Coordinates of C-alpha atoms in Angstrom, one line a residue:
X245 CA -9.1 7.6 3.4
X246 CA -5.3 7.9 3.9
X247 CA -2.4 10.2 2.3
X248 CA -3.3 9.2 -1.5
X249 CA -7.2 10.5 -1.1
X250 CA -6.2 13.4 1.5
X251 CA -9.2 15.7 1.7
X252 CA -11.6 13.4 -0.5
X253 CA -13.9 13.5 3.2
X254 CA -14.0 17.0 2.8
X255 CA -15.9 17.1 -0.6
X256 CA -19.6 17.3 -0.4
X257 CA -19.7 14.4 -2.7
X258 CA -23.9 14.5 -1.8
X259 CA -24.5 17.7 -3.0
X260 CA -22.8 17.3 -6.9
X261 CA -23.7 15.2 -9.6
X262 CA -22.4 12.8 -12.3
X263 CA -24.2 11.2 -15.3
X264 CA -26.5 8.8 -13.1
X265 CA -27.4 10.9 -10.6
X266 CA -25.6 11.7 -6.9
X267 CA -21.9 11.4 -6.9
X268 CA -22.4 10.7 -3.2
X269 CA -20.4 7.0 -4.5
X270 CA -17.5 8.4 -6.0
X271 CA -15.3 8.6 -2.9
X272 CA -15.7 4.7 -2.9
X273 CA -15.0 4.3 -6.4
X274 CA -11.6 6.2 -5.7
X275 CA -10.8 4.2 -2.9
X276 CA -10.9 1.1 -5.0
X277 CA -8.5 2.7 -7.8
X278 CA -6.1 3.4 -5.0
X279 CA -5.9 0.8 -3.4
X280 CA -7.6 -2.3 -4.9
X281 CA -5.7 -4.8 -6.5
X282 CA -6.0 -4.8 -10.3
X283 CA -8.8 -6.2 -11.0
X284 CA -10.6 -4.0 -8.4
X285 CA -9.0 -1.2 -9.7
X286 CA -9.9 -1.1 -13.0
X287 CA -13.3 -2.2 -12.3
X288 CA -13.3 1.1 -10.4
X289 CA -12.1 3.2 -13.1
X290 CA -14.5 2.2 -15.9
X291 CA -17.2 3.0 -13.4
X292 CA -15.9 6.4 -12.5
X293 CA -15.1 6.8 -15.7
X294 CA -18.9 6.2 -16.9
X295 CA -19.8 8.5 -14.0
X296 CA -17.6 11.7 -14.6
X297 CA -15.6 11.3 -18.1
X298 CA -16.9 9.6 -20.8
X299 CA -20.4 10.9 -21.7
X300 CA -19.8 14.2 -20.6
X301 CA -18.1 15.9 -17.8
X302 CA -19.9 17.0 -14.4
X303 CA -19.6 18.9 -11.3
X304 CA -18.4 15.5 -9.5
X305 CA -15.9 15.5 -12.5
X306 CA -14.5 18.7 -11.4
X307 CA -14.2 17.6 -7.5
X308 CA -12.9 14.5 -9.3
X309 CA -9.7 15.7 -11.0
X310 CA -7.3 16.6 -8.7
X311 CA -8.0 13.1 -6.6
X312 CA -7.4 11.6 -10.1
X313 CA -4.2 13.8 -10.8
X314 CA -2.8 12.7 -7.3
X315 CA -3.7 9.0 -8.5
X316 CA -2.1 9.3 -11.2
X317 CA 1.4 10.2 -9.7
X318 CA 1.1 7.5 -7.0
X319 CA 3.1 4.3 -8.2
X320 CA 1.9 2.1 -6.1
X321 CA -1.8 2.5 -7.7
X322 CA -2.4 -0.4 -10.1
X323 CA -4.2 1.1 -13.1
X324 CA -2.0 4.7 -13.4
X325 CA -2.1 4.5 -17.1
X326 CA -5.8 4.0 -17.1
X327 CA -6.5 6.9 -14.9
X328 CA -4.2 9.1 -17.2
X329 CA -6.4 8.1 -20.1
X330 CA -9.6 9.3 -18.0
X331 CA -7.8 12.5 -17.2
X332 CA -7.8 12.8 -21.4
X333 CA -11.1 11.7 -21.5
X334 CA -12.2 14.6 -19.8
X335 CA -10.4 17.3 -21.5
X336 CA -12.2 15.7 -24.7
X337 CA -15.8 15.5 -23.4
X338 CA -17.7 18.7 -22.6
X339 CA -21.3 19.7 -21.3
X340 CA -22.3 22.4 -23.8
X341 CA -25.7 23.0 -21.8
X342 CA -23.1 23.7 -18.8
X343 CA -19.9 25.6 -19.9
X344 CA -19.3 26.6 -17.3
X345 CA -18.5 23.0 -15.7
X346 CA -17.0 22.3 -18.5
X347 CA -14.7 25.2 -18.3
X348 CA -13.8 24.4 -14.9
X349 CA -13.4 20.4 -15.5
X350 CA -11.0 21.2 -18.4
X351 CA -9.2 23.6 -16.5
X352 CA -8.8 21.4 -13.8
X353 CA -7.2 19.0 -16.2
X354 CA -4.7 21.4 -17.7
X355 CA -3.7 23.0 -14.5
X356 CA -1.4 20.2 -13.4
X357 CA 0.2 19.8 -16.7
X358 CA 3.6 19.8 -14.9
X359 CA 2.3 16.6 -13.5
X360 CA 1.8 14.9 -16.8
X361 CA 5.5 16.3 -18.1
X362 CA 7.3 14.0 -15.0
X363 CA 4.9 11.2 -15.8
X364 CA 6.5 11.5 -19.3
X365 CA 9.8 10.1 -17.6
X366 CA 8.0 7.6 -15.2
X367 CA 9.7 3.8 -15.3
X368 CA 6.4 2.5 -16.2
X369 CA 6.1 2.5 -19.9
X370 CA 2.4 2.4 -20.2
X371 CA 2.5 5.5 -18.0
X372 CA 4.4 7.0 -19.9
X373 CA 3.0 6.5 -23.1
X374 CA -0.1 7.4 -21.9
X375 CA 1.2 10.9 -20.3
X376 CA 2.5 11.3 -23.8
X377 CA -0.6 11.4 -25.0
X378 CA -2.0 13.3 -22.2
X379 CA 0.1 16.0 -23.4
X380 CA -0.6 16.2 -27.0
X381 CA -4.2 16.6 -25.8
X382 CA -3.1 19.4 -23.5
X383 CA -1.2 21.0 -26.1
X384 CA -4.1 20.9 -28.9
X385 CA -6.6 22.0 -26.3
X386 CA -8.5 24.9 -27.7
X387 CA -8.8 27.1 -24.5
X388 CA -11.0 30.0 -26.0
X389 CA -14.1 27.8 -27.3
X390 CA -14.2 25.6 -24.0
X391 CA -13.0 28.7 -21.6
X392 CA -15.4 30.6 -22.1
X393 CA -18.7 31.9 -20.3

């Protein structure tokens, strides 16, 4: 799927799940975000975002963050600010009948933190803005109620 998606083939995308069922689509959906035009694109990400964010967060949500993270960072992707704002999405939204998957999809989030501080000084002011924001999330994330088995 090219350098952007690197290693997205290697995900069992069959085997996890997202809030309609098999995340077997996703890897599509990401494709689109990265390199539809915009329209495309952020058709993409209001799907995915449905699918992994927004409701609640899922095992595909946790495959689904780092390709999002990478995304993110990659200016030639036409809805960067939108994916940033799914990122924060996530970090909001839990599964309390899983805490464990939410655990791991918030953690997933805040690992790449440094990734969000140089979005902070991208050229793109929409990016930035929404990094900003990103990390005020990150910074008011309570780790022990979410973190925990």
């Amino acid at each position: 799927m090219g350098t952007i998606l690197k290693g997205v083939s290697r995900v069992r995308w069959h085997e996890l799940r997202h809030a309609y069922g098999s995340a077997a689509d996703v890897p599509g959906l990401l494709s689109r975000i990265a390199w539809g035009d915009a329209r495309a694109s952020e058709a993409a990400l209001s799907d995915l975002g449905l699918w992994i964010g927004e409701l609640a967060v899922f095992d595909a949500t946790v495959a689904t963050v780092p390709f999002l993270w990478d995304l993110a960072a990659t200016t030639t992707v036409n809805s960067r600010a939108g994916v940033i704002e799914l990122l924060q999405t996530i970090l909001e939204h839990g599964n309390p009948p899983h805490p464990k998957v939410q655990r791991e999809a918030h953690q997933a989030v805040l690992t790449r933190r440094p990734t969000a501080d140089r979005l902070v000084g991208d050229s793109d002011p929409v990016v930035r803005a929404a990094a900003q924001d990103l990390l005020v999330a990150i910074d008011r994330h309570p780790s022990e109620p979410c973190c925990q088995i």
